[in-house]
Coordinates of C-alpha atoms in Angstrom, one line a residue:
L272 CA -53.9 7.9 24.8
G273 CA -52.6 6.3 21.7
F274 CA -49.8 8.4 20.4
S275 CA -47.3 7.4 19.3
L276 CA -43.1 8.1 21.2
S277 CA -43.0 10.3 18.1
E278 CA -46.8 12.8 18.5
I279 CA -45.9 12.6 22.6
Q280 CA -42.8 14.7 22.4
D281 CA -44.8 16.7 19.8
L282 CA -46.9 17.0 22.4
L283 CA -44.5 18.4 24.7
N284 CA -42.9 20.7 22.3
L285 CA -46.2 22.5 22.1
K286 CA -47.4 22.2 26.0
A287 CA -42.7 24.2 26.6
D288 CA -43.8 26.6 24.0
K289 CA -45.9 29.1 25.9
K290 CA -47.4 30.5 22.6
S291 CA -48.5 27.2 21.5
K292 CA -52.2 27.6 20.8
C293 CA -54.4 24.7 22.0
Q294 CA -56.0 24.6 18.5
S295 CA -52.3 22.9 17.5
V296 CA -53.3 20.7 20.3
Q297 CA -56.6 20.0 19.1
L298 CA -55.5 19.3 15.5
K299 CA -53.9 16.6 16.6
A300 CA -55.9 15.1 18.7
K301 CA -58.2 15.0 16.7
A302 CA -56.7 13.2 14.2
Q303 CA -55.8 10.9 16.9
L304 CA -59.1 9.9 17.7
R305 CA -59.7 9.0 13.5
S306 CA -57.0 6.9 13.9
V307 CA -58.2 5.5 17.1
E308 CA -61.6 5.1 15.3
E309 CA -60.0 3.2 12.0
K310 CA -58.5 1.0 14.2
I311 CA -61.7 0.2 16.1
S312 CA -63.3 -0.8 12.9
H313 CA -61.0 -2.7 11.7
L314 CA -61.2 -5.2 14.6
K315 CA -64.8 -5.0 14.7
R316 CA -64.6 -6.9 11.2
I317 CA -62.0 -9.1 12.2
K318 CA -64.2 -10.2 15.5
K319 CA -66.8 -10.6 13.0
V320 CA -65.1 -13.0 10.9
L321 CA -63.3 -14.8 13.9
S322 CA -67.2 -15.5 15.8
E323 CA -67.9 -16.7 12.0
L324 CA -65.4 -19.1 11.6
I325 CA -65.6 -20.5 15.1
E326 CA -69.0 -21.2 14.8
Q327 CA -68.4 -22.8 11.7
C328 CA -65.9 -24.5 13.3
R329 CA -67.8 -26.0 15.4
Q330 CA -71.1 -26.9 13.3
R331 CA -68.0 -28.9 10.8
K332 CA -68.6 -32.2 10.2
I333 CA -65.4 -34.7 12.1
D334 CA -64.1 -35.5 8.4
S335 CA -63.9 -31.9 6.6
E336 CA -61.6 -29.2 6.7
C337 CA -61.4 -27.0 9.5
P338 CA -62.6 -23.5 8.3
L339 CA -60.6 -21.6 9.5
L340 CA -57.2 -22.8 8.3
D341 CA -59.1 -22.5 5.0
C342 CA -59.8 -18.9 5.0
L343 CA -56.3 -18.5 5.8
D344 CA -55.8 -18.1 1.9
D345 CA -58.7 -15.9 1.8
C346 CA -57.8 -13.4 4.0
K347 CA -54.0 -12.9 2.6
F348 CA -56.1 -12.6 -0.1
E349 CA -58.7 -10.1 0.9
K350 CA -55.4 -8.1 2.7
S351 CA -53.9 -7.8 -1.0
K352 CA -57.1 -6.6 -1.8
E353 CA -57.1 -3.4 0.7

């Protein structure tokens, strides 16, 4: 489910505590879901950029620079802006 070891330990502690409420577990699960959704969104952006770069590589002239390699400097710049 994508929980870290620490988060799993927290969940197991909640399970062991008979007084724990399901609401506590739901809050942790909702936070995990938000994290997963953010990761999916990020991976979709990466997929889009990679697909575009692969297509640019296919269309480039033999003597031109590699678009994917050219992107490395741009990608570093974009990462530093986040």
